[in-house]
GROMACS .gro file of C-alpha atoms in nm:
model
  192
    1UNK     CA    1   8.690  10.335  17.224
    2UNK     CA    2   8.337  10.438  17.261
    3UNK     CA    3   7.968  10.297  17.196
    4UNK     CA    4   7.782  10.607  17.050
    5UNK     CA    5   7.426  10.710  17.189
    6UNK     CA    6   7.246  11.003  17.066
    7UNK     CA    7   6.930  11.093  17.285
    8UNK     CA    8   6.703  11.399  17.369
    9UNK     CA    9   6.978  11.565  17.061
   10UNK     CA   10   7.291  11.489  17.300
   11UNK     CA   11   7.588  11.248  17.209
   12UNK     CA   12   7.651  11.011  17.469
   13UNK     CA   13   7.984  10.815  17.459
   14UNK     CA   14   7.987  10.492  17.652
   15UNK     CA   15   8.255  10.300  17.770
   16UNK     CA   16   8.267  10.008  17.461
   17UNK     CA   17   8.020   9.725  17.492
   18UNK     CA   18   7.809   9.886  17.752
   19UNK     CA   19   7.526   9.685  17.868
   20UNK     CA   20   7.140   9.753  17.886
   21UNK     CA   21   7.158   9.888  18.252
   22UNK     CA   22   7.481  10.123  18.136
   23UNK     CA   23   7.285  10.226  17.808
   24UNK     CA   24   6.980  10.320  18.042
   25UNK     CA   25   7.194  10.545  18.258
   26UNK     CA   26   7.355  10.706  17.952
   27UNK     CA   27   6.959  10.757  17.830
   28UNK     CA   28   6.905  10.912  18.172
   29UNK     CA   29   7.211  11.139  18.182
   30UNK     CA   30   7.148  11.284  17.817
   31UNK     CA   31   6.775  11.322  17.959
   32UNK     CA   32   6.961  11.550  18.273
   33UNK     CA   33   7.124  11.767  18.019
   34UNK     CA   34   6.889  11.790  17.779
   35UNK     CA   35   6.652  11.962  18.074
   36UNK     CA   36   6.968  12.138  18.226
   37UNK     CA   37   7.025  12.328  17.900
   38UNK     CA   38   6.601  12.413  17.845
   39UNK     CA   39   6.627  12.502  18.193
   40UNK     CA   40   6.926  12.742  18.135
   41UNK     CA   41   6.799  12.856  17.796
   42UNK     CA   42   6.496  13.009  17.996
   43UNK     CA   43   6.693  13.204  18.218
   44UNK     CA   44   6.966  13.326  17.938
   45UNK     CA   45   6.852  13.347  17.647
   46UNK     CA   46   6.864  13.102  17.307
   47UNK     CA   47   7.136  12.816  17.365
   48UNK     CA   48   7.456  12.851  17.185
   49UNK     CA   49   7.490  12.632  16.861
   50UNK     CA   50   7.709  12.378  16.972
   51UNK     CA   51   7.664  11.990  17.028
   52UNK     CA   52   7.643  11.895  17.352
   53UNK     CA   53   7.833  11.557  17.457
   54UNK     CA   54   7.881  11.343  17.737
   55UNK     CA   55   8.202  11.177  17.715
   56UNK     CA   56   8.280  10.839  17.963
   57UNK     CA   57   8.637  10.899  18.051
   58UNK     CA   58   8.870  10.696  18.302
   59UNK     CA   59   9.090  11.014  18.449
   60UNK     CA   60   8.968  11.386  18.368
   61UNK     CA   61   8.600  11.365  18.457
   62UNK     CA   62   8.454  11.696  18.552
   63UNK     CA   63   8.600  11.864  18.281
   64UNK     CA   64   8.423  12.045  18.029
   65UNK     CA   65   8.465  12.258  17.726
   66UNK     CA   66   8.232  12.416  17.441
   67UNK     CA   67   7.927  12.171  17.528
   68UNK     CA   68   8.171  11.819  17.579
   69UNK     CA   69   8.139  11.722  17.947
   70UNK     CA   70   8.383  11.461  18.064
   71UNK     CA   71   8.181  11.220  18.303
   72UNK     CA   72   8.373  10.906  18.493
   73UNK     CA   73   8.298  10.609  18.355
   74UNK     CA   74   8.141  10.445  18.655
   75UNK     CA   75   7.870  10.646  18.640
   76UNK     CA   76   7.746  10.480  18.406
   77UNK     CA   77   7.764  10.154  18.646
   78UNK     CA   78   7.587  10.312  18.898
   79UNK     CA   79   7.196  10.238  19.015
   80UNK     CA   80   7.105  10.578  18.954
   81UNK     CA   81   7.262  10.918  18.889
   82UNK     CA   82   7.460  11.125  19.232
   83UNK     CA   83   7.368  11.466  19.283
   84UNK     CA   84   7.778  11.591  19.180
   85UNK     CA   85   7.747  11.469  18.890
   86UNK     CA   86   7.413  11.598  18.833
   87UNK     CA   87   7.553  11.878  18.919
   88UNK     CA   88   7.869  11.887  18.717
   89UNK     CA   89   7.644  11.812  18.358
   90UNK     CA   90   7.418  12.110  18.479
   91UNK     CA   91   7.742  12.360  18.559
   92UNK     CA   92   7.923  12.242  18.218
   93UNK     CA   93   7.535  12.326  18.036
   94UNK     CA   94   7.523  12.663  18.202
   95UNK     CA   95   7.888  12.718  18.097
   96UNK     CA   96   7.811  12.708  17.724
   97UNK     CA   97   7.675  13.034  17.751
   98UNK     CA   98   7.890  13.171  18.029
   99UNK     CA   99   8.210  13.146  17.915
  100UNK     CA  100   8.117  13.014  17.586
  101UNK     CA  101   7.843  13.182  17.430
  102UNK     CA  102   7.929  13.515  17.642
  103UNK     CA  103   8.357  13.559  17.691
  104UNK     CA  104   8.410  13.648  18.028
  105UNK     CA  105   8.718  13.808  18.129
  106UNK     CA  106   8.865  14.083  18.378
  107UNK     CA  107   8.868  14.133  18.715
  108UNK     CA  108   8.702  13.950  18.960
  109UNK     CA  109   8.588  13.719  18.628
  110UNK     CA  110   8.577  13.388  18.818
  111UNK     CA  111   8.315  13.475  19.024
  112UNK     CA  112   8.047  13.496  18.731
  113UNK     CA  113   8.259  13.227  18.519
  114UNK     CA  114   8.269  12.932  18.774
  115UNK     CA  115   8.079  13.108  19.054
  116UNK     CA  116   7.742  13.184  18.840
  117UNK     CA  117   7.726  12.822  18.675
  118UNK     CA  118   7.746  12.710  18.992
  119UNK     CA  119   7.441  12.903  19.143
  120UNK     CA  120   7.266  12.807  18.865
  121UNK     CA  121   7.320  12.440  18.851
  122UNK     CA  122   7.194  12.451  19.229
  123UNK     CA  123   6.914  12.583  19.109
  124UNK     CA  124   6.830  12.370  18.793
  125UNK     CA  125   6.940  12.081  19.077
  126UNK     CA  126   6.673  12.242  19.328
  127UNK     CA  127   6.409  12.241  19.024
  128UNK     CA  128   6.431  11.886  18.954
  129UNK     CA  129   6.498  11.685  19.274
  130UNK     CA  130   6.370  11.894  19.527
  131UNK     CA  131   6.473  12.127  19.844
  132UNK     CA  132   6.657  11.894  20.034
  133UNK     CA  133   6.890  11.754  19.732
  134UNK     CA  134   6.964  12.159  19.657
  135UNK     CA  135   7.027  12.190  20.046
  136UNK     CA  136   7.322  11.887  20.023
  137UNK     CA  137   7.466  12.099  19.737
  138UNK     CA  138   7.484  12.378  19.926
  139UNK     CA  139   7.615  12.220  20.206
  140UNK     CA  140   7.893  12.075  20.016
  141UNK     CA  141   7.959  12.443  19.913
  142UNK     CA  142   7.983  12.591  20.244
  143UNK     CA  143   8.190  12.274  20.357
  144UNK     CA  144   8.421  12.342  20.037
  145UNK     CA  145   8.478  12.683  20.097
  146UNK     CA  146   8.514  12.696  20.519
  147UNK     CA  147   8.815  12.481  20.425
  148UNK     CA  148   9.026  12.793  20.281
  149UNK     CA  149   8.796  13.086  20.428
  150UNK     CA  150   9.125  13.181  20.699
  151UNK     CA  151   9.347  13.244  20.405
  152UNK     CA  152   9.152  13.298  20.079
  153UNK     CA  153   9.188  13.667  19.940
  154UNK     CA  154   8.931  13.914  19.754
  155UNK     CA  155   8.779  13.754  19.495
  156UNK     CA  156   8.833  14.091  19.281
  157UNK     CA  157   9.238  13.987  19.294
  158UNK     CA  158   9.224  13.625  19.349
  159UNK     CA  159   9.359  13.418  19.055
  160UNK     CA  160   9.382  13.033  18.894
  161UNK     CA  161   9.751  13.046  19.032
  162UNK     CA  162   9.614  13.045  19.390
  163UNK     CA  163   9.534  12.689  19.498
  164UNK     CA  164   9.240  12.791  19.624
  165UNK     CA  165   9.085  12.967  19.329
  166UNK     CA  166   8.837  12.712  19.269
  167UNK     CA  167   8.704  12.668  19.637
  168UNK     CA  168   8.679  13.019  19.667
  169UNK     CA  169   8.511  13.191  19.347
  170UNK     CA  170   8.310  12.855  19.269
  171UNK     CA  171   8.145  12.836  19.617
  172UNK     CA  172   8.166  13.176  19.785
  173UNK     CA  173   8.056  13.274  19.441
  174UNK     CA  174   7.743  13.098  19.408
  175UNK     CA  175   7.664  13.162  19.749
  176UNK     CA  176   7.703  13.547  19.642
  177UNK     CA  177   7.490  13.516  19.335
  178UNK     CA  178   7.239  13.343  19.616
  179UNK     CA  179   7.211  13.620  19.850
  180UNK     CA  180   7.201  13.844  19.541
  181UNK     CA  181   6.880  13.679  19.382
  182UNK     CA  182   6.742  13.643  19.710
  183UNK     CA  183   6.748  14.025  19.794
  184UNK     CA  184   6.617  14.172  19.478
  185UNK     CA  185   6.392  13.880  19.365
  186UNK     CA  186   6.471  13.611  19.136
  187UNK     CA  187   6.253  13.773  18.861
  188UNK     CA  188   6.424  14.103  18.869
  189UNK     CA  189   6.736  13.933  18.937
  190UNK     CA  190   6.716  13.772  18.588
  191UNK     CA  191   6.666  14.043  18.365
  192UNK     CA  192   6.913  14.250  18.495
   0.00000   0.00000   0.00000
């Protein structure tokens, strides 16, 4: 059972009988998603046409599928929104284009599907709280991936069956699109 909110044109489901202080964090998450998909939409192209939601969950959050973004449902009982899940709502927005909008598959695939959102969502995260916040992010990254880095594998052969899939293209991904953009310039990095 949820309490519905629609803001900034995304649906917000609350846990039932949210309060005032739980309806103004919903307000302010739809806000972060609404910019987190402008934000995208100016670096890829028109947004795909598909809602997006933010759905208050009690096991699953993190999740997210064609633009419905499972969030944990103390979140909304917080004071104010944490950087991962800032985070996670801008990597779900990005992934409505890759790996929804655009089908990604083949080798090496996880590196743009999970690794690219990632980079991006860093990004969007940099844009709208600042250096420092972007910096923890990375951090987090680097601290994420050194935990597998003595026995991870290529990422052009590394697959979802290896339980470190997700440390390794997620984080050593991003950090790859990083140097990337860094060496030929964000601008020209874009529109290739």
């Amino acid at each position: 059972n949820w309490d519905k909110l629609i803001t900034n044109g995304v649906e917000v489901y609350l846990p039932k009988g949210a309060d005032a202080e739980e309806q103004k964090r919903a307000n302010e998450l739809a806000a972060l998603a609404s910019e987190a998909k402008s934000f995208a939409a100016n670096l890829l192209g028109t947004a795909p046409d598909m809602p997006l939601r933010l759905v208050s969950v009690e096991r699953g959050a993190g999740f997210s599928n064609g633009g419905t973004i499972l969030i944990d449902e103390s979140t909304f009982k917080r004071q104010k929104i944490d950087s991962q899940t800032a985070t996670t709502i801008a990597e779900s927005v990005v992934r409505m284009w890759i790996g929804g909008k655009i089908q990604i598959d083949g080798e090496a695939n996880g590196v743009l599907r999970e690794g690219f959102p990632r980079y991006l969502a860093t990004q969007f995260i940099e844009q709208k709280y600042g250096k420092e916040i972007a910096d923890i992010e990375r951090l987090r990254q680097r601290t994420a991936y050194a935990a597998i880095v003595k026995r991870d594998a290529p990422l052009t052969i590394v697959s979802p069956l290896d339980d470190y899939f997700y440390s390794a293209v997620t984080n050593k991904g991003a950090m790859i699109w990083r140097i990337l953009s860094k060496k030929v310039g964000q601008d020209e990095f874009f529109k290739a």
